[in-house]
PDB file of C-alpha atoms in Angstrom:
ATOM      1  CA  MET A   1     -33.515  13.526 -90.821  1.00  0.00           C
ATOM      2  CA  ASN A   2     -32.703  13.162 -87.085  1.00  0.00           C
ATOM      3  CA  LYS A   3     -35.288  12.365 -84.397  1.00  0.00           C
ATOM      4  CA  PHE A   4     -35.514  16.024 -83.428  1.00  0.00           C
ATOM      5  CA  GLY A   5     -36.287  17.013 -87.040  1.00  0.00           C
ATOM      6  CA  VAL A   6     -38.952  14.245 -87.317  1.00  0.00           C
ATOM      7  CA  SER A   7     -40.633  15.374 -84.144  1.00  0.00           C
ATOM      8  CA  LEU A   8     -40.668  18.981 -85.424  1.00  0.00           C
ATOM      9  CA  PHE A   9     -42.709  18.020 -88.416  1.00  0.00           C
ATOM     10  CA  LEU A  10     -44.963  15.498 -86.650  1.00  0.00           C
ATOM     11  CA  ALA A  11     -45.713  18.133 -84.057  1.00  0.00           C
ATOM     12  CA  PHE A  12     -46.820  20.620 -86.637  1.00  0.00           C
ATOM     13  CA  ALA A  13     -48.703  18.563 -89.163  1.00  0.00           C
ATOM     14  CA  ALA A  14     -51.740  20.794 -88.928  1.00  0.00           C
ATOM     15  CA  ALA A  15     -52.045  24.049 -90.950  1.00  0.00           C
ATOM     16  CA  GLY A  16     -53.164  27.590 -90.167  1.00  0.00           C
ATOM     17  CA  SER A  17     -52.770  29.834 -87.039  1.00  0.00           C
ATOM     18  CA  SER A  18     -52.836  26.836 -84.688  1.00  0.00           C
ATOM     19  CA  LEU A  19     -49.666  25.637 -86.242  1.00  0.00           C
ATOM     20  CA  LEU A  20     -47.915  28.921 -85.485  1.00  0.00           C
ATOM     21  CA  VAL A  21     -49.250  28.996 -81.903  1.00  0.00           C
ATOM     22  CA  ALA A  22     -47.769  25.530 -81.435  1.00  0.00           C
ATOM     23  CA  ALA A  23     -44.503  26.612 -83.014  1.00  0.00           C
ATOM     24  CA  GLN A  24     -44.132  29.439 -80.534  1.00  0.00           C
ATOM     25  CA  ASP A  25     -44.285  26.956 -77.671  1.00  0.00           C
ATOM     26  CA  PHE A  26     -42.108  24.326 -79.308  1.00  0.00           C
ATOM     27  CA  ALA A  27     -39.708  22.810 -76.787  1.00  0.00           C
ATOM     28  CA  GLY A  28     -36.628  23.481 -78.847  1.00  0.00           C
ATOM     29  CA  ARG A  29     -37.092  27.335 -78.927  1.00  0.00           C
ATOM     30  CA  SER A  30     -34.849  29.398 -76.776  1.00  0.00           C
ATOM     31  CA  VAL A  31     -35.991  31.427 -73.833  1.00  0.00           C
ATOM     32  CA  GLU A  32     -34.712  34.514 -75.620  1.00  0.00           C
ATOM     33  CA  ASP A  33     -36.980  33.809 -78.631  1.00  0.00           C
ATOM     34  CA  LYS A  34     -39.994  33.254 -76.473  1.00  0.00           C
ATOM     35  CA  LEU A  35     -39.470  36.500 -74.611  1.00  0.00           C
ATOM     36  CA  ARG A  36     -39.085  38.389 -77.968  1.00  0.00           C
ATOM     37  CA  ASP A  37     -42.453  37.044 -79.132  1.00  0.00           C
ATOM     38  CA  ALA A  38     -44.255  39.481 -76.833  1.00  0.00           C
ATOM     39  CA  THR A  39     -42.846  42.518 -78.646  1.00  0.00           C
ATOM     40  CA  SER A  40     -42.320  41.091 -82.137  1.00  0.00           C
ATOM     41  CA  LYS A  41     -45.740  39.422 -82.451  1.00  0.00           C
ATOM     42  CA  PRO A  42     -44.638  36.897 -85.005  1.00  0.00           C
ATOM     43  CA  GLN A  43     -47.949  35.098 -85.180  1.00  0.00           C
ATOM     44  CA  GLU A  44     -49.768  38.185 -86.343  1.00  0.00           C
ATOM     45  CA  VAL A  45     -46.929  39.113 -88.771  1.00  0.00           C
ATOM     46  CA  ILE A  46     -46.746  35.688 -90.386  1.00  0.00           C
ATOM     47  CA  GLU A  47     -50.572  35.560 -90.756  1.00  0.00           C
ATOM     48  CA  LEU A  48     -50.552  39.005 -92.352  1.00  0.00           C
ATOM     49  CA  VAL A  49     -48.207  37.733 -95.082  1.00  0.00           C
ATOM     50  CA  GLY A  50     -50.270  34.610 -95.582  1.00  0.00           C
ATOM     51  CA  VAL A  51     -47.494  32.004 -95.331  1.00  0.00           C
ATOM     52  CA  GLN A  52     -48.838  28.496 -95.990  1.00  0.00           C
ATOM     53  CA  SER A  53     -47.688  24.895 -95.636  1.00  0.00           C
ATOM     54  CA  GLY A  54     -45.479  23.960 -98.557  1.00  0.00           C
ATOM     55  CA  ASP A  55     -44.268  27.557 -99.229  1.00  0.00           C
ATOM     56  CA  SER A  56     -40.746  28.613-100.039  1.00  0.00           C
ATOM     57  CA  VAL A  57     -39.688  31.629 -97.969  1.00  0.00           C
ATOM     58  CA  LEU A  58     -36.571  33.814 -98.055  1.00  0.00           C
ATOM     59  CA  ASP A  59     -35.572  35.276 -94.673  1.00  0.00           C
ATOM     60  CA  PHE A  60     -33.337  38.075 -96.228  1.00  0.00           C
ATOM     61  CA  LEU A  61     -30.672  39.489 -93.916  1.00  0.00           C
ATOM     62  CA  GLY A  62     -32.282  37.223 -91.408  1.00  0.00           C
ATOM     63  CA  GLY A  63     -29.657  37.619 -88.752  1.00  0.00           C
ATOM     64  CA  GLY A  64     -29.838  34.999 -86.005  1.00  0.00           C
ATOM     65  CA  GLY A  65     -32.852  33.158 -87.566  1.00  0.00           C
ATOM     66  CA  TYR A  66     -35.576  34.137 -85.171  1.00  0.00           C
ATOM     67  CA  TYR A  67     -38.180  34.259 -87.998  1.00  0.00           C
ATOM     68  CA  SER A  68     -36.596  31.358 -89.877  1.00  0.00           C
ATOM     69  CA  GLU A  69     -37.295  28.935 -87.107  1.00  0.00           C
ATOM     70  CA  LEU A  70     -40.926  29.961 -86.832  1.00  0.00           C
ATOM     71  CA  LEU A  71     -41.336  29.908 -90.581  1.00  0.00           C
ATOM     72  CA  ALA A  72     -39.865  26.469 -90.815  1.00  0.00           C
ATOM     73  CA  THR A  73     -42.677  25.071 -88.695  1.00  0.00           C
ATOM     74  CA  VAL A  74     -45.307  26.811 -90.746  1.00  0.00           C
ATOM     75  CA  VAL A  75     -44.106  25.712 -94.229  1.00  0.00           C
ATOM     76  CA  GLY A  76     -43.506  22.219 -92.938  1.00  0.00           C
ATOM     77  CA  GLN A  77     -41.729  19.318 -94.514  1.00  0.00           C
ATOM     78  CA  GLN A  78     -42.901  20.100 -98.043  1.00  0.00           C
ATOM     79  CA  GLY A  79     -41.787  23.738 -97.753  1.00  0.00           C
ATOM     80  CA  ASN A  80     -38.437  25.379 -97.240  1.00  0.00           C
ATOM     81  CA  VAL A  81     -36.912  28.415 -95.738  1.00  0.00           C
ATOM     82  CA  VAL A  82     -33.583  30.169 -96.954  1.00  0.00           C
ATOM     83  CA  LEU A  83     -31.934  32.151 -94.192  1.00  0.00           C
ATOM     84  CA  HIS A  84     -29.714  34.735 -95.805  1.00  0.00           C
ATOM     85  CA  ASN A  85     -26.914  36.771 -94.297  1.00  0.00           C
ATOM     86  CA  ASN A  86     -23.973  38.665 -95.615  1.00  0.00           C
ATOM     87  CA  GLN A  87     -20.435  38.500 -94.175  1.00  0.00           C
ATOM     88  CA  ALA A  88     -20.871  41.877 -92.357  1.00  0.00           C
ATOM     89  CA  TYR A  89     -23.709  40.468 -90.344  1.00  0.00           C
ATOM     90  CA  MET A  90     -21.844  37.401 -89.152  1.00  0.00           C
ATOM     91  CA  PRO A  91     -19.910  38.816 -86.253  1.00  0.00           C
ATOM     92  CA  TYR A  92     -23.209  39.901 -84.673  1.00  0.00           C
ATOM     93  CA  VAL A  93     -25.255  36.696 -85.328  1.00  0.00           C
ATOM     94  CA  LYS A  94     -22.670  33.819 -85.481  1.00  0.00           C
ATOM     95  CA  GLU A  95     -23.241  32.710 -81.876  1.00  0.00           C
ATOM     96  CA  GLN A  96     -27.052  32.753 -82.273  1.00  0.00           C
ATOM     97  CA  LEU A  97     -26.849  30.745 -85.489  1.00  0.00           C
ATOM     98  CA  THR A  98     -24.595  28.128 -83.872  1.00  0.00           C
ATOM     99  CA  LYS A  99     -27.046  27.585 -81.051  1.00  0.00           C
ATOM    100  CA  ARG A 100     -30.114  27.593 -83.322  1.00  0.00           C
ATOM    101  CA  PHE A 101     -28.762  25.011 -85.765  1.00  0.00           C
ATOM    102  CA  ASN A 102     -27.105  22.787 -83.201  1.00  0.00           C
ATOM    103  CA  GLY A 103     -28.001  19.141 -83.843  1.00  0.00           C
ATOM    104  CA  GLU A 104     -29.507  19.835 -87.300  1.00  0.00           C
ATOM    105  CA  ARG A 105     -32.719  20.829 -85.549  1.00  0.00           C
ATOM    106  CA  LEU A 106     -34.102  22.808 -88.523  1.00  0.00           C
ATOM    107  CA  PRO A 107     -33.806  20.414 -91.490  1.00  0.00           C
ATOM    108  CA  ASN A 108     -35.883  22.513 -93.920  1.00  0.00           C
ATOM    109  CA  VAL A 109     -33.919  25.721 -93.333  1.00  0.00           C
ATOM    110  CA  THR A 110     -30.955  26.361 -95.665  1.00  0.00           C
ATOM    111  CA  ARG A 111     -28.337  28.974 -94.705  1.00  0.00           C
ATOM    112  CA  LEU A 112     -27.122  31.201 -97.522  1.00  0.00           C
ATOM    113  CA  LEU A 113     -24.127  33.527 -97.042  1.00  0.00           C
ATOM    114  CA  THR A 114     -23.766  35.799-100.080  1.00  0.00           C
ATOM    115  CA  GLU A 115     -23.018  39.397-100.946  1.00  0.00           C
ATOM    116  CA  VAL A 116     -25.077  42.031-102.765  1.00  0.00           C
ATOM    117  CA  ASP A 117     -23.311  41.771-106.096  1.00  0.00           C
ATOM    118  CA  ASP A 118     -24.445  38.166-106.513  1.00  0.00           C
ATOM    119  CA  LEU A 119     -27.060  37.086-103.946  1.00  0.00           C
ATOM    120  CA  GLN A 120     -27.628  33.744-105.717  1.00  0.00           C
ATOM    121  CA  LEU A 121     -31.379  33.770-105.014  1.00  0.00           C
ATOM    122  CA  GLY A 122     -32.624  32.233-108.342  1.00  0.00           C
ATOM    123  CA  THR A 123     -35.586  33.212-110.387  1.00  0.00           C
ATOM    124  CA  GLU A 124     -39.232  33.006-109.275  1.00  0.00           C
ATOM    125  CA  LYS A 125     -38.297  30.704-106.424  1.00  0.00           C
ATOM    126  CA  PHE A 126     -40.011  32.176-103.337  1.00  0.00           C
ATOM    127  CA  ASP A 127     -43.608  32.644-102.318  1.00  0.00           C
ATOM    128  CA  SER A 128     -42.568  35.364 -99.827  1.00  0.00           C
ATOM    129  CA  VAL A 129     -39.530  37.356 -98.760  1.00  0.00           C
ATOM    130  CA  PHE A 130     -39.108  38.546 -95.219  1.00  0.00           C
ATOM    131  CA  LEU A 131     -36.927  41.630 -94.684  1.00  0.00           C
ATOM    132  CA  VAL A 132     -37.212  42.409 -91.017  1.00  0.00           C
ATOM    133  CA  LEU A 133     -35.276  45.324 -89.553  1.00  0.00           C
ATOM    134  CA  GLY A 134     -32.747  45.258 -92.449  1.00  0.00           C
ATOM    135  CA  TYR A 135     -34.161  47.582 -95.027  1.00  0.00           C
ATOM    136  CA  HIS A 136     -32.635  50.690 -93.487  1.00  0.00           C
ATOM    137  CA  ASP A 137     -29.227  48.904 -93.723  1.00  0.00           C
ATOM    138  CA  MET A 138     -29.525  49.045 -97.480  1.00  0.00           C
ATOM    139  CA  HIS A 139     -29.491  52.867 -97.547  1.00  0.00           C
ATOM    140  CA  PHE A 140     -26.010  53.780 -96.299  1.00  0.00           C
ATOM    141  CA  LYS A 141     -22.420  52.810 -96.793  1.00  0.00           C
ATOM    142  CA  ASP A 142     -19.825  52.258 -94.080  1.00  0.00           C
ATOM    143  CA  THR A 143     -16.455  50.591 -93.699  1.00  0.00           C
ATOM    144  CA  GLY A 144     -17.042  46.971 -94.551  1.00  0.00           C
ATOM    145  CA  TRP A 145     -20.685  47.586 -95.347  1.00  0.00           C
ATOM    146  CA  ASP A 146     -22.314  48.170 -98.754  1.00  0.00           C
ATOM    147  CA  MET A 147     -25.693  46.357 -99.016  1.00  0.00           C
ATOM    148  CA  ASN A 148     -26.814  48.708-101.858  1.00  0.00           C
ATOM    149  CA  VAL A 149     -30.519  48.768-102.360  1.00  0.00           C
ATOM    150  CA  ASP A 150     -30.214  49.529-106.086  1.00  0.00           C
ATOM    151  CA  THR A 151     -28.281  46.292-106.537  1.00  0.00           C
ATOM    152  CA  ALA A 152     -30.190  44.046-104.111  1.00  0.00           C
ATOM    153  CA  PHE A 153     -33.835  44.848-104.861  1.00  0.00           C
ATOM    154  CA  PRO A 154     -33.845  43.806-108.578  1.00  0.00           C
ATOM    155  CA  GLN A 155     -32.510  40.395-107.347  1.00  0.00           C
ATOM    156  CA  LEU A 156     -35.278  40.193-104.681  1.00  0.00           C
ATOM    157  CA  TYR A 157     -37.921  41.012-107.276  1.00  0.00           C
ATOM    158  CA  ARG A 158     -36.606  38.387-109.642  1.00  0.00           C
ATOM    159  CA  ALA A 159     -36.479  35.782-106.882  1.00  0.00           C
ATOM    160  CA  LEU A 160     -40.163  36.196-105.989  1.00  0.00           C
ATOM    161  CA  LYS A 161     -42.780  34.219-107.767  1.00  0.00           C
ATOM    162  CA  PRO A 162     -45.542  36.276-109.505  1.00  0.00           C
ATOM    163  CA  GLY A 163     -48.031  37.092-106.806  1.00  0.00           C
ATOM    164  CA  GLY A 164     -45.336  36.586-104.140  1.00  0.00           C
ATOM    165  CA  LYS A 165     -45.214  38.829-101.070  1.00  0.00           C
ATOM    166  CA  LEU A 166     -42.525  41.146 -99.682  1.00  0.00           C
ATOM    167  CA  LEU A 167     -42.673  41.921 -96.004  1.00  0.00           C
ATOM    168  CA  ILE A 168     -40.862  44.988 -94.682  1.00  0.00           C
ATOM    169  CA  ILE A 169     -40.624  45.684 -91.026  1.00  0.00           C
ATOM    170  CA  ASP A 170     -38.325  48.478 -89.866  1.00  0.00           C
ATOM    171  CA  HIS A 171     -37.812  51.143 -87.140  1.00  0.00           C
ATOM    172  CA  ASN A 172     -39.655  54.290 -88.078  1.00  0.00           C
ATOM    173  CA  SER A 173     -38.092  57.711 -88.078  1.00  0.00           C
ATOM    174  CA  ALA A 174     -39.610  61.150 -87.836  1.00  0.00           C
ATOM    175  CA  ALA A 175     -41.746  62.297 -90.715  1.00  0.00           C
ATOM    176  CA  ASP A 176     -39.930  63.611 -93.784  1.00  0.00           C
ATOM    177  CA  ARG A 177     -36.583  62.315 -92.568  1.00  0.00           C
ATOM    178  CA  GLY A 178     -36.289  59.842 -95.481  1.00  0.00           C
ATOM    179  CA  ILE A 179     -32.982  57.922 -95.064  1.00  0.00           C
ATOM    180  CA  GLN A 180     -31.136  60.559 -92.984  1.00  0.00           C
ATOM    181  CA  ASP A 181     -31.323  58.432 -89.755  1.00  0.00           C
ATOM    182  CA  ALA A 182     -30.469  55.101 -91.411  1.00  0.00           C
ATOM    183  CA  LYS A 183     -26.814  55.020 -90.434  1.00  0.00           C
ATOM    184  CA  GLU A 184     -26.712  56.671 -86.987  1.00  0.00           C
ATOM    185  CA  LEU A 185     -30.075  55.733 -85.522  1.00  0.00           C
ATOM    186  CA  HIS A 186     -30.848  52.720 -87.646  1.00  0.00           C
ATOM    187  CA  ARG A 187     -34.234  54.199 -88.563  1.00  0.00           C
ATOM    188  CA  ILE A 188     -35.996  54.989 -91.846  1.00  0.00           C
ATOM    189  CA  ASP A 189     -39.138  56.970 -92.718  1.00  0.00           C
ATOM    190  CA  LYS A 190     -42.154  54.796 -93.435  1.00  0.00           C
ATOM    191  CA  GLU A 191     -43.456  57.067 -96.199  1.00  0.00           C
ATOM    192  CA  PHE A 192     -40.121  57.012 -97.854  1.00  0.00           C
ATOM    193  CA  ALA A 193     -40.107  53.237 -97.756  1.00  0.00           C
ATOM    194  CA  LYS A 194     -43.560  53.057 -99.304  1.00  0.00           C
ATOM    195  CA  GLN A 195     -42.620  55.246-102.226  1.00  0.00           C
ATOM    196  CA  ASP A 196     -39.127  53.748-102.753  1.00  0.00           C
ATOM    197  CA  ILE A 197     -40.314  50.125-102.879  1.00  0.00           C
ATOM    198  CA  GLN A 198     -43.307  50.852-105.128  1.00  0.00           C
ATOM    199  CA  ALA A 199     -40.977  52.647-107.459  1.00  0.00           C
ATOM    200  CA  ARG A 200     -39.014  49.356-107.682  1.00  0.00           C
ATOM    201  CA  GLY A 201     -41.990  47.554-109.144  1.00  0.00           C
ATOM    202  CA  PHE A 202     -43.818  46.195-106.079  1.00  0.00           C
ATOM    203  CA  LYS A 203     -47.465  46.885-105.368  1.00  0.00           C
ATOM    204  CA  LEU A 204     -48.334  47.887-101.759  1.00  0.00           C
ATOM    205  CA  LEU A 205     -50.991  45.534-100.423  1.00  0.00           C
ATOM    206  CA  LEU A 206     -51.313  46.646 -96.813  1.00  0.00           C
ATOM    207  CA  GLU A 207     -49.694  48.251 -93.845  1.00  0.00           C
ATOM    208  CA  SER A 208     -50.149  47.525 -90.183  1.00  0.00           C
ATOM    209  CA  ASP A 209     -49.565  49.393 -86.985  1.00  0.00           C
ATOM    210  CA  ILE A 210     -49.448  46.269 -84.648  1.00  0.00           C
ATOM    211  CA  LEU A 211     -45.806  47.023 -83.789  1.00  0.00           C
ATOM    212  CA  SER A 212     -46.325  50.797 -83.445  1.00  0.00           C
ATOM    213  CA  ASN A 213     -45.273  52.720 -80.267  1.00  0.00           C
ATOM    214  CA  SER A 214     -46.484  56.226 -79.935  1.00  0.00           C
ATOM    215  CA  SER A 215     -44.065  57.022 -77.084  1.00  0.00           C
ATOM    216  CA  ASP A 216     -41.064  56.629 -79.426  1.00  0.00           C
ATOM    217  CA  LYS A 217     -39.609  60.069 -80.037  1.00  0.00           C
ATOM    218  CA  TYR A 218     -37.466  58.948 -83.041  1.00  0.00           C
ATOM    219  CA  ASP A 219     -34.369  60.746 -81.703  1.00  0.00           C
ATOM    220  CA  THR A 220     -32.526  57.776 -80.125  1.00  0.00           C
ATOM    221  CA  SER A 221     -30.733  54.812 -81.584  1.00  0.00           C
ATOM    222  CA  VAL A 222     -32.773  51.682 -81.691  1.00  0.00           C
ATOM    223  CA  PHE A 223     -30.028  49.896 -79.764  1.00  0.00           C
ATOM    224  CA  ALA A 224     -30.489  52.136 -76.713  1.00  0.00           C
ATOM    225  CA  LYS A 225     -31.271  49.911 -73.687  1.00  0.00           C
ATOM    226  CA  GLU A 226     -34.495  51.637 -72.894  1.00  0.00           C
ATOM    227  CA  LEU A 227     -35.738  51.207 -76.525  1.00  0.00           C
ATOM    228  CA  ARG A 228     -34.594  47.677 -77.253  1.00  0.00           C
ATOM    229  CA  ARG A 229     -37.523  45.840 -78.989  1.00  0.00           C
ATOM    230  CA  LYS A 230     -39.789  48.783 -78.136  1.00  0.00           C
ATOM    231  CA  THR A 231     -39.335  51.146 -81.099  1.00  0.00           C
ATOM    232  CA  ASP A 232     -42.157  52.306 -83.296  1.00  0.00           C
ATOM    233  CA  ARG A 233     -41.954  49.833 -86.089  1.00  0.00           C
ATOM    234  CA  PHE A 234     -43.898  49.873 -89.328  1.00  0.00           C
ATOM    235  CA  ILE A 235     -45.100  46.828 -91.285  1.00  0.00           C
ATOM    236  CA  LEU A 236     -45.520  47.008 -95.044  1.00  0.00           C
ATOM    237  CA  ILE A 237     -46.547  44.159 -97.271  1.00  0.00           C
ATOM    238  CA  PHE A 238     -45.972  44.371-101.026  1.00  0.00           C
ATOM    239  CA  GLU A 239     -46.725  42.009-103.856  1.00  0.00           C
ATOM    240  CA  LYS A 240     -44.918  41.156-107.139  1.00  0.00           C
ATOM    241  CA  GLU A 241     -47.865  41.549-109.457  1.00  0.00           C
ATOM    242  CA  ARG A 242     -48.830  38.727-111.814  1.00  0.00           C
ATOM    243  CA  GLN A 243     -48.306  39.620-115.455  1.00  0.00           C
TER     244      GLN A 243
END
């Protein structure tokens, strides 16, 4: 482990919310990440899931690794984070990943590049799975894109330990829209998500409105400049029940 990695773990030897507060101010974090904290509220989100020191966490379709970096400081040296992407994501996140992992600065984060037909996640490996702003991407097909939810979710379920948590954060759509806005607007109906994921064997534990925005009209792409990081987002936390 290099000096940067050692300092990372020494700086965050304590557990609990104070650890995450310190992580948000860690010197190695980018300016962009720190600015995003104001609208993504990662401290509150990670505390809702209940991530602990020593945990194994999967950041599924984790993009540029924003959450992976924070989770790495929470789980500490005895824990680990797997940052997953598929090939279709890479053109959008490659530059971010290069910067984030420069100098081996996140020694307890493993990068995984796999496709939906064989995600290579293992069995009962993770204490929690984070799926942040990617669930809607699993409900449409496009050229070069087929992250089919019916293929992916059984593998996610198998990869979670009994009692493990599944976090879903996504851009909400208008009521009763289901998956109709998933491709064009990158939105999905919260009530559809709740029913769909419960039908796949997960138990809904809680939902939160800490990322809600009542001024969002649901009729605009989430990538519109005026809406960037300001959409009405829902938070759902599910559990893989113990047998």
